[in-house]
């Protein structure tokens, strides 16, 4: 029996789907660890823009999942390994790890402990802190899948990244540069533009104030090779109009409104890859040079309602909970 069996943990869980008032801090049993699983002592959890959708029952309905309450939210996070199942050979107690627990039946990362499959975890790359590693897991994997697998981005190609100062966007800018592409970043606000310039984008414009089509024409006079967008609507349609004939566009599922199909370009939607996530490819790219994960603000578990409220405000990068 491991030393945490029968102990309890503090976690944010819901007893029914609903509004922000359903988020409750509770003492819950630490889940048992099966042979292919790992128990992680969580230090930080990402607060995803999709968390309110999960809290409201959106994913349960979408994927036809019968919920088991109390349900612990939190799709990604980081911490140290506490114990491992008999067949989990890659990690040992004390390893610093980050990972993904999207719709995990044993609960998410809004908690002091989480039990996930060994394949859902990775060592933390580079010099990232726990809150940085926690906040990036889903968004960095999503950015990588979008750029690499869905768009097939190649060296020297031009790409417009829309929402470049947001969660997926600021990571996609750095990964696309590392993949050798020329990046036109469309960020939010003066602070967003300043920050994304520091990340090494070739050109940065403010998508709320500047003419995105004119910027794209100047950046790629014969049309852009690719567009990755993390928000929909008017500015996304404008970005799509700047693609060359035969150009490719992609957006992660969840982006609304979904774009209008148009002749001569390929628009694909995708999900991050979670079973298992391509962590080693991601870590290698991250470790190829300085890499930043911007955690705009951290909250304690007891402040989770404030954290989810802040998702509706303007901020750069991601939000995180400090769970220990
Ligand atoms: N399917 C999957 O596997 C998956 C995984 C991760 C994420 N997603 C989805 O992907 C989307 C993006 O996620 P995220 O974490 O990156 O969200 P996010 O942090 O909210 O990023 C969106 C960014 O776009 C910015 N923005 C909005 N309008 C803009 C404009 N006109 N010009 C420039 N920037 C603009 C926002 O800034 P302001 O807030 O200042 O407006 C925000 O920074 C969400 O819909 C999410 O649900 C899907």
Coordinates of C-alpha atoms and ligand atoms in Angstrom, one line a residue:
X1 CA 0.0 0.0 0.0
X2 CA 1.5 3.4 -0.9
X3 CA 1.8 6.0 1.8
X4 CA -0.9 8.3 0.5
X5 CA -3.6 5.5 0.3
X6 CA -6.6 6.4 2.4
X7 CA -5.4 10.0 2.8
X8 CA -7.4 12.8 1.5
X9 CA -6.5 15.8 -0.8
X10 CA -7.8 19.2 -1.2
X11 CA -9.4 19.6 -4.6
X12 CA -11.8 21.9 -6.6
X13 CA -14.8 19.7 -7.7
X14 CA -18.3 20.2 -8.8
X15 CA -21.4 18.1 -7.7
X16 CA -23.4 19.1 -10.7
X17 CA -22.8 20.9 -14.0
X18 CA -23.5 24.6 -13.9
X19 CA -22.3 28.1 -13.3
X20 CA -19.3 29.4 -11.4
X21 CA -21.1 28.8 -8.1
X22 CA -20.7 25.0 -8.6
X23 CA -16.9 25.2 -8.0
X24 CA -16.3 24.0 -4.5
X25 CA -13.1 23.3 -2.6
X26 CA -13.4 19.9 -0.9
X27 CA -11.5 17.2 0.9
X28 CA -11.6 14.1 -1.3
X29 CA -9.9 10.7 -1.2
X30 CA -6.7 10.4 -3.2
X31 CA -7.5 8.0 -6.1
X32 CA -5.9 4.5 -6.2
X33 CA -3.1 4.0 -8.6
X34 CA -3.5 1.2 -11.2
X35 CA -0.6 -0.6 -12.8
X36 CA -0.1 1.8 -15.8
X37 CA -0.8 4.9 -13.7
X38 CA 1.2 7.5 -11.8
X39 CA 0.2 9.5 -8.7
X40 CA 1.4 13.1 -9.0
X41 CA 1.7 15.6 -6.1
X42 CA 0.4 18.6 -8.0
X43 CA 2.0 21.9 -7.6
X44 CA 0.2 23.9 -10.3
X45 CA -2.7 23.5 -12.7
X46 CA -3.5 25.3 -15.9
X47 CA -6.8 27.2 -16.1
X48 CA -8.1 26.6 -19.6
X49 CA -10.4 28.8 -21.6
X50 CA -12.5 25.6 -22.1
X51 CA -12.8 24.9 -18.3
X52 CA -16.1 26.8 -18.0
X53 CA -17.5 24.7 -20.9
X54 CA -16.5 21.5 -19.0
X55 CA -18.0 22.9 -15.8
X56 CA -21.3 23.5 -17.6
X57 CA -21.4 20.0 -19.0
X58 CA -20.4 20.8 -22.5
X59 CA -17.9 18.1 -23.0
X60 CA -20.1 15.5 -21.2
X61 CA -22.8 16.2 -23.7
X62 CA -20.5 16.5 -26.7
X63 CA -18.7 13.2 -26.0
X64 CA -21.7 11.4 -24.4
X65 CA -19.9 10.8 -21.1
X66 CA -21.9 9.9 -18.0
X67 CA -20.4 12.1 -15.3
X68 CA -19.3 10.8 -12.0
X69 CA -19.6 13.5 -9.3
X70 CA -17.8 15.0 -7.5
X71 CA -15.9 15.8 -10.7
X72 CA -12.5 17.4 -10.4
X73 CA -11.7 19.9 -13.2
X74 CA -8.3 20.8 -14.6
X75 CA -7.0 19.5 -18.0
X76 CA -3.3 20.1 -17.4
X77 CA -0.8 20.6 -14.6
X78 CA 2.6 19.9 -13.2
X79 CA 4.1 18.5 -10.0
X80 CA 6.3 15.7 -8.7
X81 CA 5.8 12.0 -8.9
X82 CA 4.6 10.6 -5.6
X83 CA 4.2 6.9 -6.5
X84 CA 4.0 4.7 -9.6
X85 CA 2.0 1.7 -10.6
X86 CA 3.7 -1.7 -11.1
X87 CA 4.0 -1.3 -14.9
X88 CA 4.8 2.4 -14.9
X89 CA 8.6 2.3 -15.5
X90 CA 9.4 5.7 -16.9
X91 CA 9.2 7.7 -13.7
X92 CA 10.3 7.5 -10.1
X93 CA 9.3 9.3 -6.9
X94 CA 10.4 12.9 -7.0
X95 CA 10.6 13.4 -10.8
X96 CA 9.4 16.8 -12.0
X97 CA 6.6 16.1 -14.5
X98 CA 3.8 17.9 -16.4
X99 CA 0.9 16.3 -18.1
X100 CA -2.6 16.2 -19.4
X101 CA -5.7 14.9 -17.6
X102 CA -8.4 16.0 -20.1
X103 CA -11.7 14.2 -19.1
X104 CA -9.6 11.9 -16.9
X105 CA -12.0 9.5 -15.1
X106 CA -9.9 9.8 -11.9
X107 CA -10.1 13.6 -11.9
X108 CA -8.1 16.6 -13.1
X109 CA -5.3 18.8 -11.9
X110 CA -7.4 21.3 -9.8
X111 CA -6.2 19.3 -6.9
X112 CA -3.3 18.5 -4.6
X113 CA -2.9 15.1 -6.2
X114 CA -3.9 13.5 -9.6
X115 CA -3.7 10.0 -10.9
X116 CA -3.1 9.7 -14.6
X117 CA -1.8 7.2 -17.1
X118 CA 2.0 7.2 -17.3
X119 CA 1.7 8.1 -21.0
X120 CA -0.1 11.3 -20.2
X121 CA 3.0 12.6 -18.3
X122 CA 6.4 13.9 -19.3
X123 CA 9.5 15.3 -17.7
X124 CA 9.5 19.1 -17.6
X125 CA 11.7 20.5 -20.4
X126 CA 14.3 23.2 -20.1
X127 CA 14.1 25.7 -17.3
X128 CA 10.3 25.9 -17.1
X129 CA 8.8 26.5 -13.6
X130 CA 6.0 24.3 -12.3
X131 CA 3.3 27.0 -13.1
X132 CA 4.7 27.4 -16.6
X133 CA 4.8 23.7 -17.3
X134 CA 1.3 23.3 -15.9
X135 CA -0.1 26.1 -18.0
X136 CA 1.4 25.0 -21.3
X137 CA 0.6 21.3 -21.5
X138 CA -2.6 21.3 -23.5
X139 CA -2.0 24.6 -25.4
X140 CA 1.6 23.7 -26.4
X141 CA 0.6 20.2 -27.6
X142 CA -2.3 21.8 -29.5
X143 CA 0.0 24.4 -31.0
X144 CA 2.4 21.7 -32.1
X145 CA -0.3 19.4 -33.6
X146 CA -1.7 22.4 -35.5
X147 CA 1.6 23.5 -36.9
X148 CA 3.3 20.2 -37.5
X149 CA 0.6 17.6 -38.2
X150 CA -2.4 19.6 -39.5
X151 CA -0.6 22.4 -41.4
X152 CA 2.5 20.5 -42.2
X153 CA 4.5 23.7 -41.8
X154 CA 7.8 23.8 -43.6
X155 CA 11.0 25.8 -43.3
X156 CA 10.8 29.2 -44.9
X157 CA 7.1 29.1 -45.3
X158 CA 5.1 32.2 -44.2
X159 CA 2.4 31.7 -41.5
X160 CA 0.0 34.1 -39.9
X161 CA -0.8 33.2 -36.3
X162 CA -4.0 34.9 -35.0
X163 CA -4.4 35.3 -31.3
X164 CA -0.6 35.3 -31.0
X165 CA -0.6 36.7 -27.4
X166 CA -3.1 34.1 -26.2
X167 CA -2.5 30.6 -24.7
X168 CA -2.1 28.5 -27.8
X169 CA -0.9 31.5 -29.9
X170 CA 2.2 32.6 -27.9
X171 CA 3.5 29.0 -27.8
X172 CA 2.7 28.5 -31.5
X173 CA 4.7 31.7 -32.4
X174 CA 7.8 30.2 -30.7
X175 CA 7.3 26.7 -32.1
X176 CA 6.8 28.0 -35.7
X177 CA 10.0 30.1 -35.5
X178 CA 11.8 27.0 -34.3
X179 CA 10.4 25.0 -37.2
X180 CA 12.0 27.6 -39.5
X181 CA 8.9 29.5 -40.6
X182 CA 8.5 33.2 -41.2
X183 CA 5.9 34.3 -38.6
X184 CA 3.4 37.2 -38.9
X185 CA 1.8 37.4 -35.5
X186 CA -1.5 39.0 -34.8
X187 CA -1.7 39.9 -31.1
X188 CA -4.1 41.6 -28.8
X189 CA -3.4 45.1 -27.4
X190 CA -0.2 47.1 -27.0
X191 CA 1.0 44.7 -24.3
X192 CA 0.4 41.7 -26.5
X193 CA 2.3 43.3 -29.4
X194 CA 5.3 44.2 -27.2
X195 CA 5.4 40.7 -25.7
X196 CA 5.1 38.8 -29.0
X197 CA 7.9 40.9 -30.5
X198 CA 10.1 39.6 -27.7
X199 CA 9.2 36.1 -28.6
X200 CA 10.9 36.5 -32.0
X201 CA 8.0 36.9 -34.4
X202 CA 9.2 38.4 -37.7
X203 CA 6.3 41.0 -37.7
X204 CA 3.6 41.7 -35.1
X205 CA 0.4 43.7 -35.5
X206 CA -2.5 44.4 -33.2
X207 CA -5.5 42.6 -34.5
X208 CA -7.9 45.0 -32.8
X209 CA -6.4 48.2 -34.3
X210 CA -4.3 47.4 -37.4
X211 CA -5.2 46.3 -40.9
X212 CA -4.4 42.6 -40.9
X213 CA -4.9 42.2 -44.7
X214 CA -2.5 45.0 -45.5
X215 CA 0.0 43.7 -43.0
X216 CA -0.2 40.2 -44.6
X217 CA 0.1 41.6 -48.2
X218 CA 3.3 43.4 -47.1
X219 CA 4.6 40.4 -45.3
X220 CA 3.9 37.9 -48.1
X221 CA 3.2 39.7 -51.4
X222 CA 2.2 36.5 -53.2
X223 CA -0.1 35.4 -50.4
X224 CA 0.5 33.5 -47.1
X225 CA 1.4 29.8 -47.1
X226 CA -0.5 29.1 -43.9
X227 CA -2.8 30.5 -41.2
X228 CA -3.2 29.2 -37.7
X229 CA -6.1 30.9 -35.9
X230 CA -7.1 30.6 -32.3
X231 CA -10.1 33.0 -32.6
X232 CA -12.8 33.2 -35.2
X233 CA -14.9 36.0 -36.6
X234 CA -14.2 39.0 -38.7
X235 CA -10.4 39.1 -38.2
X236 CA -10.1 35.4 -38.9
X237 CA -12.0 35.8 -42.2
X238 CA -9.6 38.6 -43.1
X239 CA -6.6 36.5 -42.3
X240 CA -8.0 33.7 -44.5
X241 CA -8.4 36.1 -47.4
X242 CA -4.6 36.8 -47.3
X243 CA -3.8 33.1 -48.1
X244 CA -2.3 32.3 -51.5
X245 CA -4.2 29.9 -53.8
X246 CA -3.7 26.4 -52.4
X247 CA -2.8 27.9 -49.0
X248 CA -3.6 26.0 -45.7
X249 CA -5.5 27.1 -42.6
X250 CA -6.2 25.4 -39.3
X251 CA -7.9 26.1 -36.1
X252 CA -8.4 24.0 -32.9
X253 CA -11.9 22.8 -32.2
X254 CA -13.6 25.2 -29.8
X255 CA -12.9 28.3 -31.9
X256 CA -16.1 30.2 -32.6
X257 CA -17.5 31.3 -35.0
X258 CA -16.2 28.6 -37.3
X259 CA -14.8 30.0 -40.5
X260 CA -16.5 30.1 -43.9
X261 CA -15.2 27.6 -46.4
X262 CA -13.8 29.2 -49.5
X263 CA -12.5 28.1 -52.8
X264 CA -8.8 27.4 -53.4
X265 CA -7.8 27.1 -49.8
X266 CA -7.9 24.2 -47.3
X267 CA -9.3 24.9 -43.9
X268 CA -9.0 22.1 -41.3
X269 CA -10.0 21.9 -37.6
X270 CA -8.1 19.7 -35.2
X271 CA -7.7 18.6 -31.5
X272 CA -4.6 18.4 -29.5
X273 CA -3.3 14.8 -29.3
X274 CA -3.7 13.2 -25.9
X275 CA -3.4 9.5 -26.2
X276 CA -0.4 9.8 -25.9
X277 CA 0.6 13.4 -26.4
X278 CA 3.7 14.0 -28.6
X279 CA 5.7 15.2 -25.5
X280 CA 9.2 14.3 -26.7
X281 CA 8.8 16.2 -30.0
X282 CA 7.5 19.2 -28.0
X283 CA 10.3 19.0 -25.4
X284 CA 13.0 18.8 -28.1
X285 CA 11.7 22.0 -29.8
X286 CA 11.4 23.8 -26.4
X287 CA 14.9 22.8 -25.4
X288 CA 16.4 24.1 -28.7
X289 CA 16.6 27.6 -27.3
X290 CA 15.1 30.0 -24.8
X291 CA 11.3 29.4 -24.5
X292 CA 8.8 31.4 -22.6
X293 CA 5.4 30.3 -21.2
X294 CA 3.6 33.4 -20.0
X295 CA 1.6 32.9 -16.9
X296 CA -0.3 36.1 -16.5
X297 CA -1.6 35.4 -13.0
X298 CA -1.7 32.6 -10.5
X299 CA -4.5 31.9 -8.0
X300 CA -4.8 29.5 -5.0
X301 CA -7.3 26.6 -5.2
X302 CA -9.7 28.7 -3.0
X303 CA -9.6 31.5 -5.6
X304 CA -10.6 29.3 -8.4
X305 CA -13.8 31.3 -9.1
X306 CA -11.8 34.4 -9.6
X307 CA -9.5 32.5 -11.9
X308 CA -12.3 31.3 -14.1
X309 CA -13.9 34.8 -14.1
X310 CA -10.6 36.3 -15.3
X311 CA -10.8 34.0 -18.4
X312 CA -13.3 36.6 -19.8
X313 CA -10.8 39.5 -19.4
X314 CA -7.8 40.6 -21.5
X315 CA -4.6 38.9 -20.4
X316 CA -1.5 37.5 -22.1
X317 CA -0.7 33.8 -22.2
X318 CA -2.4 31.6 -19.6
X319 CA -3.7 31.6 -16.0
X320 CA -2.7 29.0 -13.4
X321 CA -3.7 27.7 -10.0
X322 CA -1.1 27.0 -7.4
X323 CA -2.3 23.9 -5.7
X324 CA 0.2 22.9 -3.1
Ligands
LIG1 N1 -9.5 21.2 -29.5 C1 -8.4 21.3 -28.7 O1 -7.7 20.4 -28.5 C2 -8.1 22.7 -28.1 C3 -7.0 22.8 -27.2 C4 -6.7 24.0 -26.7 C5 -7.5 25.1 -27.0 N2 -8.5 25.0 -27.8 C6 -9.4 26.1 -28.3 O2 -8.5 27.0 -29.0 C7 -9.0 28.3 -28.7 C8 -7.8 29.2 -28.2 O3 -7.4 28.7 -27.0 P1 -6.4 29.6 -26.1 O4 -6.1 28.8 -24.9 O5 -5.3 30.1 -27.0 O6 -7.4 30.8 -25.8 P2 -7.0 32.3 -25.5 O7 -5.8 32.4 -24.6 O8 -8.2 33.0 -25.1 O9 -6.4 32.9 -26.9 C9 -7.2 33.6 -27.8 C10 -6.5 34.9 -28.0 O10 -6.9 35.6 -29.1 C11 -6.9 37.0 -28.8 N3 -7.8 37.7 -29.8 C12 -9.1 37.8 -29.8 N4 -9.4 38.6 -30.9 C13 -8.3 39.1 -31.4 C14 -8.0 39.9 -32.5 N5 -9.0 40.5 -33.2 N6 -6.7 40.2 -32.8 C15 -5.7 39.6 -32.0 N7 -5.9 38.8 -31.0 C16 -7.2 38.5 -30.7 C17 -7.4 37.0 -27.4 O11 -7.1 38.3 -26.8 P3 -8.2 39.1 -25.9 O12 -8.6 38.1 -24.8 O13 -7.4 40.2 -25.4 O14 -9.3 39.4 -26.8 C18 -6.7 35.9 -26.8 O15 -5.4 36.3 -26.3 C19 -10.1 28.2 -27.7 O16 -11.3 28.2 -28.5 C20 -9.9 26.9 -27.1 O17 -11.1 26.3 -26.6 C21 -8.9 23.8 -28.4

